Coordinates of C-alpha atoms in Angstrom, one line a residue:
X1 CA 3.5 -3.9 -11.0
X2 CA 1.8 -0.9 -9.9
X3 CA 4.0 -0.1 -7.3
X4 CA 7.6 -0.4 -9.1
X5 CA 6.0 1.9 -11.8
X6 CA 5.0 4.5 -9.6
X7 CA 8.2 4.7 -8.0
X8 CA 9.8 5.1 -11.6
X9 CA 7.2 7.6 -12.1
X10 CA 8.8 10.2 -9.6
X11 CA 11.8 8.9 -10.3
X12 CA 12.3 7.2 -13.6
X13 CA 16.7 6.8 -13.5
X14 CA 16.0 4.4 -10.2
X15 CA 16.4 0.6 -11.0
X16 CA 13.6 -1.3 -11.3
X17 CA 15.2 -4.3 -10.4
X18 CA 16.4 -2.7 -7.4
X19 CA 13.1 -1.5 -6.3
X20 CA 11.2 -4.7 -6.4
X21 CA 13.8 -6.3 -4.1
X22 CA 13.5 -3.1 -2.0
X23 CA 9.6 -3.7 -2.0
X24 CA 9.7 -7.3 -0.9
X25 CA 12.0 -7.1 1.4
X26 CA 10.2 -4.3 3.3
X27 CA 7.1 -6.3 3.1
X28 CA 8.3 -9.2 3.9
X29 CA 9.2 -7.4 7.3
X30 CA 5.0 -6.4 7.6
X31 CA 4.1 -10.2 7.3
X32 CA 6.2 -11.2 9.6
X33 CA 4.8 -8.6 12.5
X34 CA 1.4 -9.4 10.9
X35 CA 0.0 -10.3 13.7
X36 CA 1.2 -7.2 15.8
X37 CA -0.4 -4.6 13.6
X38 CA -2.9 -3.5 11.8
X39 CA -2.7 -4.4 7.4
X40 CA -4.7 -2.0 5.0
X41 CA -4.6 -2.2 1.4
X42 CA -4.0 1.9 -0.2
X43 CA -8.0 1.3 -0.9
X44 CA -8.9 0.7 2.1
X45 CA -6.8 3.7 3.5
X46 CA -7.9 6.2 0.9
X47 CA -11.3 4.7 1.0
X48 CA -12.7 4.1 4.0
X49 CA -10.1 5.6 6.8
X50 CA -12.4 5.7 9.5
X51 CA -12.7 1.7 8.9
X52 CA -9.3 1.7 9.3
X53 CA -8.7 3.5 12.4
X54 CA -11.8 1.4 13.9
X55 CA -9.5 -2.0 13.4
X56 CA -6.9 -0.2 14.7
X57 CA -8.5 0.9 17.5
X58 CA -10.3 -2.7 18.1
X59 CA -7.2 -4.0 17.5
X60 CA -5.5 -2.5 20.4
X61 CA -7.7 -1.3 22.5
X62 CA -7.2 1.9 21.6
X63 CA -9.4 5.8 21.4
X64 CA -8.1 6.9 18.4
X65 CA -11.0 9.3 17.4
X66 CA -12.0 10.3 13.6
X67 CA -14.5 11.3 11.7
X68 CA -16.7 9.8 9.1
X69 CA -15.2 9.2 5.5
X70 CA -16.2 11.9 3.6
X71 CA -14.6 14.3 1.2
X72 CA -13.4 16.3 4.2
X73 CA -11.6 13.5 5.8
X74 CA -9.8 12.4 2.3
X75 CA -8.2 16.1 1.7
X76 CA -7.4 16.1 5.4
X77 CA -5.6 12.4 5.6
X78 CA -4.2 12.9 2.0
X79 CA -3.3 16.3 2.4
X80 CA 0.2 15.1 3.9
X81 CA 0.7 13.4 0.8
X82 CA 2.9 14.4 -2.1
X83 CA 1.0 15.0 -5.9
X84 CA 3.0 12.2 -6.9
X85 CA 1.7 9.7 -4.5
X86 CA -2.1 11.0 -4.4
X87 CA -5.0 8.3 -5.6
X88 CA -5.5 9.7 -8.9
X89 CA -6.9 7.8 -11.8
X90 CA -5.4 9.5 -14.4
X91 CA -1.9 9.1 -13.3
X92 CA -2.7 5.4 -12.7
X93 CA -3.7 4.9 -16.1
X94 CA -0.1 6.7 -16.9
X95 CA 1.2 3.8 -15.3
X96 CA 0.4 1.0 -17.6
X97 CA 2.9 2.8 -20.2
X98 CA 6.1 2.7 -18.2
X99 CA 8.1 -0.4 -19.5
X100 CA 9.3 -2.5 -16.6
X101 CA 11.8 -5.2 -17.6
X102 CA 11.3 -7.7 -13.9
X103 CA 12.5 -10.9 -13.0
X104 CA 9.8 -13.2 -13.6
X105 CA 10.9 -15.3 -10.5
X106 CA 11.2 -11.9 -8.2
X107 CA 7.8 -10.5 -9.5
X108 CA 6.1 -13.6 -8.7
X109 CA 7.2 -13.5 -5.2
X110 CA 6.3 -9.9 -5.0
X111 CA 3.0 -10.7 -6.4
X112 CA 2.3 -13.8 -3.5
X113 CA 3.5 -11.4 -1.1
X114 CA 0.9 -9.2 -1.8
X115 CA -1.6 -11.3 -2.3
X116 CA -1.2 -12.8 1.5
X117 CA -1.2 -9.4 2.8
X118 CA -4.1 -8.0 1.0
X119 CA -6.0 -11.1 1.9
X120 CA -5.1 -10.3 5.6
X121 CA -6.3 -6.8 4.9
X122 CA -9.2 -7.6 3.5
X123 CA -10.2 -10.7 6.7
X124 CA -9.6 -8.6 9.4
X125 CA -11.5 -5.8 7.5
X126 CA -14.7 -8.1 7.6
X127 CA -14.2 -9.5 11.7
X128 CA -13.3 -6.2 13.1

């Protein structure tokens, strides 16, 4: 859902269709290397980075130094980012009015897909 629509939001003449079989097979890619990297959810990246580069950095042994998640380290990590793909509630609520015509069948694999990986997300999240 959400991500099809935001993709049609920066660019609404790109198939939708075409996107969500773009999507899963990109992530269908991450859960099969699951187990050689590090899964966050966009929450957990915008939220909580430091958490994030902590499992990373358990993960693999690893220094990579931060700082703690405050408003300072949010502009700095999203300040790469493009308007378009900033966390912003009002452009999510924007979202729910694009019409997306899906493939029930594809959606519903997209939707598992995601499911297993946030679940992964959120596990390794709680054990380190």
């Amino acid at each position: 859902g959400y991500a099809i629509r935001s993709c049609l939001q920066r660019d609404p003449d790109l198939n939708p269709d075409w996107a969500l079989r773009r999507w899963t097979r990109f992530y269908r890619v991450v859960e099969q290397v699951a187990d050689h990297v590090v899964i966050a959810t966009f929450e957990q990246t915008t939220g909580d980075f430091g958490r994030v580069v902590q499992r990373l950095n358990a993960r693999f042994g690893t220094v990579f130094h931060h700082g703690p998640t405050d408003e300072a380290l949010f502009r700095q990590v999203t300040g790469a980012m493009s308007k378009s793909s900033m966390p912003d509630p009002e452009r999510r609520k924007g979202l729910a009015a694009i019409a997306v015509d899906l493939d029930p069948q594809r959606l519903a694999v997209a939707r598992s897909l995601y499911e297993r990986l946030a679940a992964m997300a959120l596990a390794t999240e709680t054990t380190g």
